[in-house]
Amino acid sequence: GAVVSQHPSRVICKSGTSVKIECRSLDFQATTMFWYRQFPKKSLMLMATSNEGSKATYEQGVEKDKFLINHASLTLSTLTVTSAHPEDSSFYICSAQPGLGWYEQYFGPGTRLTVT
Amino acid sequence: SQQGEEDPQALSIQEGENATMNCSYKTSINNLQWYRQNSGRGLVHLILIRSNEREKHSGRLRVTLDTSKKSSSLLITASRAADTASYFCATDAKGSGGSNYKLTFGKGTLLTVNP
């Protein structure tokens, strides 16, 4: 149980285009989902916390207009990287939390974004 | 500086040996968790230890927590080549919860188990 999927697993896009990454909880409802960014051989950096039906809470330094997050249902959150630049190239990972009182987060397999 | 700092940054051992990784943090916590990440993949939750616990076991994993020193250790016994991965500790902030709950990850320890 507690499986989280991400799609796509890899994406290459041209500079200036937008890319949407989906995060789905497959066998549970996730009241809260998190989006992280990870640089090579580095730790995870929390970008934002999204709660179903409400606006995402962004971490300091993360541009909300550039990284659009939508948590439209209890099983789906999307991250859209708008007007992508090469410096946006990274590994993006989502995680989901089943509900209030849960401390563990269940992670998706990640999406490798390369902007050319 | 960053909550949740692991050491060593990299550890290379032979199969069958034990591996110990340490994590230090700075603020009071509710829980401390350990996660594993294979190269280019997502994270897998290994174990959670609550702030009022001192030691916890799960299979070949043993985690200790010393809140007075704000540190934790992860011991993997009888290591296998398949244990090769990065290991991260993650802490939450005491008092956080509900929709404000979030984790802060350390920089991780890259463990290599040689066959």
Tab-separated table of C-alpha atoms in Angstrom:
chain	number	residue	atom	x	y	z
A	1	GLY	CA	0.000	0.000	0.000
A	2	ALA	CA	0.861	3.726	0.010
A	3	VAL	CA	2.053	3.943	-3.568
A	4	VAL	CA	2.711	7.281	-5.193
A	5	SER	CA	3.296	7.636	-8.909
A	6	GLN	CA	4.761	10.478	-10.932
A	7	HIS	CA	4.424	11.174	-14.598
A	8	PRO	CA	6.461	11.634	-16.656
A	9	SER	CA	9.584	10.006	-15.275
A	10	ARG	CA	11.766	11.966	-17.681
A	11	VAL	CA	11.074	15.002	-19.807
A	12	ILE	CA	13.197	17.131	-22.075
A	13	CYS	CA	11.826	20.467	-23.136
A	14	LYS	CA	13.001	23.583	-24.879
A	15	SER	CA	13.704	26.809	-23.086
A	16	GLY	CA	10.594	28.963	-22.765
A	17	THR	CA	8.084	26.129	-22.801
A	18	SER	CA	6.024	24.860	-19.879
A	19	VAL	CA	6.073	21.379	-18.427
A	20	LYS	CA	3.478	19.701	-16.237
A	21	ILE	CA	4.384	16.952	-13.793
A	22	GLU	CA	1.675	14.817	-12.202
A	23	CYS	CA	1.795	13.206	-8.795
A	24	ARG	CA	-0.832	10.618	-7.904
A	25	SER	CA	-1.508	8.641	-4.774
A	26	LEU	CA	-2.690	5.299	-6.113
A	27	ASP	CA	-4.161	3.514	-3.143
A	28	PHE	CA	-4.877	6.189	-0.589
A	29	GLN	CA	-6.224	9.689	-0.347
A	30	ALA	CA	-3.633	12.350	0.301
A	31	THR	CA	-4.821	15.429	2.084
A	32	THR	CA	-1.360	16.921	1.752
A	33	MET	CA	1.214	16.584	-0.986
A	34	PHE	CA	4.694	18.015	-1.075
A	35	TRP	CA	6.932	18.996	-3.960
A	36	TYR	CA	10.686	18.782	-3.642
A	37	ARG	CA	13.589	19.590	-5.873
A	38	GLN	CA	16.861	17.694	-5.727
A	39	PHE	CA	20.147	18.656	-7.334
A	40	PRO	CA	22.739	15.963	-8.140
A	41	LYS	CA	24.194	14.407	-5.016
A	42	LYS	CA	22.326	16.885	-2.864
A	43	SER	CA	19.500	16.763	-0.413
A	44	LEU	CA	15.857	17.409	-1.085
A	45	MET	CA	14.718	20.993	-1.011
A	46	LEU	CA	11.062	21.503	-0.164
A	47	MET	CA	9.448	23.756	-2.729
A	48	ALA	CA	5.847	23.820	-1.611
A	49	THR	CA	3.129	22.114	0.355
A	50	SER	CA	-0.215	21.612	-1.286
A	51	ASN	CA	-3.491	20.792	0.360
A	52	GLU	CA	-6.462	19.545	-1.595
A	53	GLY	CA	-8.777	22.351	-2.555
A	54	SER	CA	-6.625	25.205	-1.323
A	55	LYS	CA	-3.664	27.229	-2.512
A	56	ALA	CA	-0.222	25.802	-2.127
A	57	THR	CA	2.143	27.146	0.498
A	58	TYR	CA	5.493	27.966	-1.062
A	59	GLU	CA	8.826	27.942	0.690
A	60	GLN	CA	10.868	31.089	0.842
A	61	GLY	CA	12.669	31.773	-2.410
A	62	VAL	CA	10.393	29.606	-4.564
A	63	GLU	CA	8.544	31.589	-7.214
A	64	LYS	CA	4.882	30.672	-7.117
A	65	ASP	CA	4.238	32.109	-10.576
A	66	LYS	CA	6.961	29.958	-12.035
A	67	PHE	CA	6.117	26.740	-10.248
A	68	LEU	CA	2.348	26.411	-10.410
A	69	ILE	CA	0.866	23.809	-8.133
A	70	ASN	CA	-2.651	22.491	-8.332
A	71	HIS	CA	-4.063	19.927	-5.910
A	72	ALA	CA	-7.421	19.358	-7.532
A	73	SER	CA	-8.347	16.104	-5.853
A	74	LEU	CA	-7.310	13.922	-2.948
A	75	THR	CA	-5.267	11.742	-5.275
A	76	LEU	CA	-3.715	14.196	-7.721
A	77	SER	CA	-1.385	17.154	-7.508
A	78	THR	CA	0.340	18.777	-10.459
A	79	LEU	CA	3.429	20.930	-10.704
A	80	THR	CA	3.783	23.091	-13.806
A	81	VAL	CA	7.148	24.639	-14.516
A	82	THR	CA	6.330	27.688	-16.603
A	83	SER	CA	8.664	29.305	-19.112
A	84	ALA	CA	11.340	26.784	-18.268
A	85	HIS	CA	15.005	27.740	-18.340
A	86	PRO	CA	18.077	25.493	-18.282
A	87	GLU	CA	18.590	26.319	-14.593
A	88	ASP	CA	15.230	24.667	-13.901
A	89	SER	CA	16.751	21.356	-14.946
A	90	SER	CA	16.570	19.139	-11.895
A	91	PHE	CA	15.029	16.090	-10.300
A	92	TYR	CA	11.544	16.866	-8.986
A	93	ILE	CA	10.026	14.560	-6.399
A	94	CYS	CA	6.575	14.623	-4.882
A	95	SER	CA	5.403	13.004	-1.709
A	96	ALA	CA	2.016	12.438	-0.163
A	97	GLN	CA	0.737	12.265	3.357
A	98	PRO	CA	-2.385	10.184	3.984
A	99	GLY	CA	-3.911	12.544	6.480
A	100	LEU	CA	-3.664	14.559	9.614
A	101	GLY	CA	-1.698	12.757	12.265
A	102	TRP	CA	0.438	10.856	9.755
A	103	TYR	CA	4.119	11.682	9.941
A	104	GLU	CA	5.521	9.466	7.234
A	105	GLN	CA	5.586	10.754	3.702
A	106	TYR	CA	5.299	8.442	0.727
A	107	PHE	CA	7.396	9.477	-2.216
A	108	GLY	CA	6.938	9.243	-5.931
A	109	PRO	CA	9.780	7.939	-8.111
A	110	GLY	CA	10.727	11.417	-9.267
A	111	THR	CA	10.776	13.270	-12.583
A	112	ARG	CA	14.019	14.194	-14.298
A	113	LEU	CA	13.505	17.524	-16.112
A	114	THR	CA	16.065	18.684	-18.652
A	115	VAL	CA	15.607	22.073	-20.254
A	116	THR	CA	17.639	22.642	-23.399
B	1	SER	CA	22.579	26.001	8.979
B	2	GLN	CA	20.541	23.074	7.755
B	3	GLN	CA	18.484	20.904	10.064
B	4	GLY	CA	19.433	17.268	9.765
B	5	GLU	CA	23.084	16.920	8.883
B	6	GLU	CA	24.347	13.415	8.234
B	7	ASP	CA	27.815	12.121	8.563
B	8	PRO	CA	29.740	10.659	7.017
B	9	GLN	CA	28.890	12.051	3.605
B	10	ALA	CA	30.057	8.811	2.039
B	11	LEU	CA	30.732	5.376	3.458
B	12	SER	CA	32.158	2.361	1.676
B	13	ILE	CA	32.131	-1.058	3.335
B	14	GLN	CA	32.318	-4.742	2.477
B	15	GLU	CA	29.281	-6.962	2.348
B	16	GLY	CA	28.556	-8.436	5.760
B	17	GLU	CA	29.938	-5.496	7.688
B	18	ASN	CA	27.804	-3.105	9.699
B	19	ALA	CA	27.211	0.448	8.539
B	20	THR	CA	26.578	3.329	10.909
B	21	MET	CA	25.350	6.721	9.798
B	22	ASN	CA	24.789	9.686	12.047
B	23	CYS	CA	22.478	12.648	11.909
B	24	SER	CA	22.491	15.855	13.918
B	25	TYR	CA	19.813	18.484	14.082
B	26	LYS	CA	19.351	21.837	15.711
B	27	THR	CA	15.782	22.429	16.831
B	28	SER	CA	13.360	20.450	18.977
B	29	ILE	CA	11.490	17.798	17.072
B	30	ASN	CA	8.377	15.637	17.223
B	31	ASN	CA	9.906	12.765	15.285
B	32	LEU	CA	12.947	11.852	13.304
B	33	GLN	CA	12.710	9.674	10.242
B	34	TRP	CA	15.195	7.856	8.058
B	35	TYR	CA	14.703	7.441	4.342
B	36	ARG	CA	16.610	5.604	1.657
B	37	GLN	CA	17.081	6.673	-1.951
B	38	ASN	CA	18.463	4.570	-4.741
B	39	SER	CA	20.221	6.559	-7.436
B	40	GLY	CA	17.762	8.508	-9.563
B	41	ARG	CA	14.735	7.232	-7.691
B	42	GLY	CA	12.298	8.440	-5.085
B	43	LEU	CA	12.709	8.004	-1.360
B	44	VAL	CA	11.573	5.034	0.648
B	45	HIS	CA	10.577	5.452	4.264
B	46	LEU	CA	12.627	3.196	6.527
B	47	ILE	CA	11.815	4.009	10.107
B	48	LEU	CA	10.377	6.704	12.342
B	49	ILE	CA	11.466	7.306	15.907
B	50	ARG	CA	9.490	9.559	18.166
B	51	SER	CA	11.108	12.161	20.370
B	52	ASN	CA	10.246	10.166	23.507
B	53	GLU	CA	11.882	6.998	22.170
B	54	ARG	CA	15.569	6.184	22.468
B	55	GLU	CA	15.940	3.164	20.240
B	56	LYS	CA	13.960	1.367	17.593
B	57	HIS	CA	14.543	-1.737	15.519
B	58	SER	CA	13.203	-2.870	12.193
B	59	GLY	CA	14.765	-5.973	10.694
B	60	ARG	CA	18.462	-5.233	10.147
B	61	LEU	CA	17.956	-1.563	11.001
B	62	ARG	CA	18.566	-0.049	14.385
B	63	VAL	CA	17.933	3.616	15.050
B	64	THR	CA	18.885	5.530	18.153
B	65	LEU	CA	17.848	9.000	19.181
B	66	ASP	CA	19.524	11.230	21.745
B	67	THR	CA	17.450	14.359	22.133
B	68	SER	CA	19.890	15.856	24.621
B	69	LYS	CA	22.579	15.786	21.943
B	70	LYS	CA	20.117	16.363	19.120
B	71	SER	CA	21.496	13.401	17.246
B	72	SER	CA	20.416	10.093	15.787
B	73	SER	CA	22.187	7.118	14.311
B	74	LEU	CA	21.137	4.499	11.801
B	75	LEU	CA	22.841	1.131	11.996
B	76	ILE	CA	22.486	-1.403	9.219
B	77	THR	CA	23.735	-4.791	10.306
B	78	ALA	CA	25.094	-7.522	8.044
B	79	SER	CA	25.051	-5.225	5.043
B	80	ARG	CA	24.302	-6.451	1.548
B	81	ALA	CA	25.232	-5.068	-1.849
B	82	ALA	CA	21.542	-4.212	-2.296
B	83	ASP	CA	21.813	-1.790	0.636
B	84	THR	CA	23.882	0.516	-1.590
B	85	ALA	CA	21.948	3.784	-1.633
B	86	SER	CA	21.812	7.259	-0.125
B	87	TYR	CA	20.348	7.511	3.342
B	88	PHE	CA	18.695	10.667	4.630
B	89	CYS	CA	17.429	11.663	8.010
B	90	ALA	CA	14.457	13.980	8.140
B	91	THR	CA	13.176	16.016	11.007
B	92	ASP	CA	10.026	17.922	11.669
B	93	ALA	CA	9.641	20.935	13.877
B	94	LYS	CA	8.157	20.420	17.317
B	95	GLY	CA	4.717	21.902	17.361
B	96	SER	CA	4.133	21.511	13.668
B	97	GLY	CA	1.280	19.374	12.575
B	98	GLY	CA	-1.792	19.102	10.446
B	99	SER	CA	-1.545	20.988	7.211
B	100	ASN	CA	1.584	22.772	8.417
B	101	TYR	CA	3.538	19.583	8.832
B	102	LYS	CA	6.709	19.360	6.794
B	103	LEU	CA	10.066	17.628	6.908
B	104	THR	CA	13.555	19.000	6.615
B	105	PHE	CA	16.030	16.601	5.060
B	106	GLY	CA	19.722	16.332	5.733
B	107	LYS	CA	22.335	16.108	3.025
B	108	GLY	CA	22.488	12.355	3.158
B	109	THR	CA	25.095	9.625	3.429
B	110	LEU	CA	25.996	7.696	0.305
B	111	LEU	CA	26.543	4.101	1.360
B	112	THR	CA	28.354	1.732	-0.950
B	113	VAL	CA	28.409	-1.937	-0.020
B	114	ASN	CA	30.990	-3.834	-2.019
B	115	PRO	CA	30.277	-7.491	-2.780
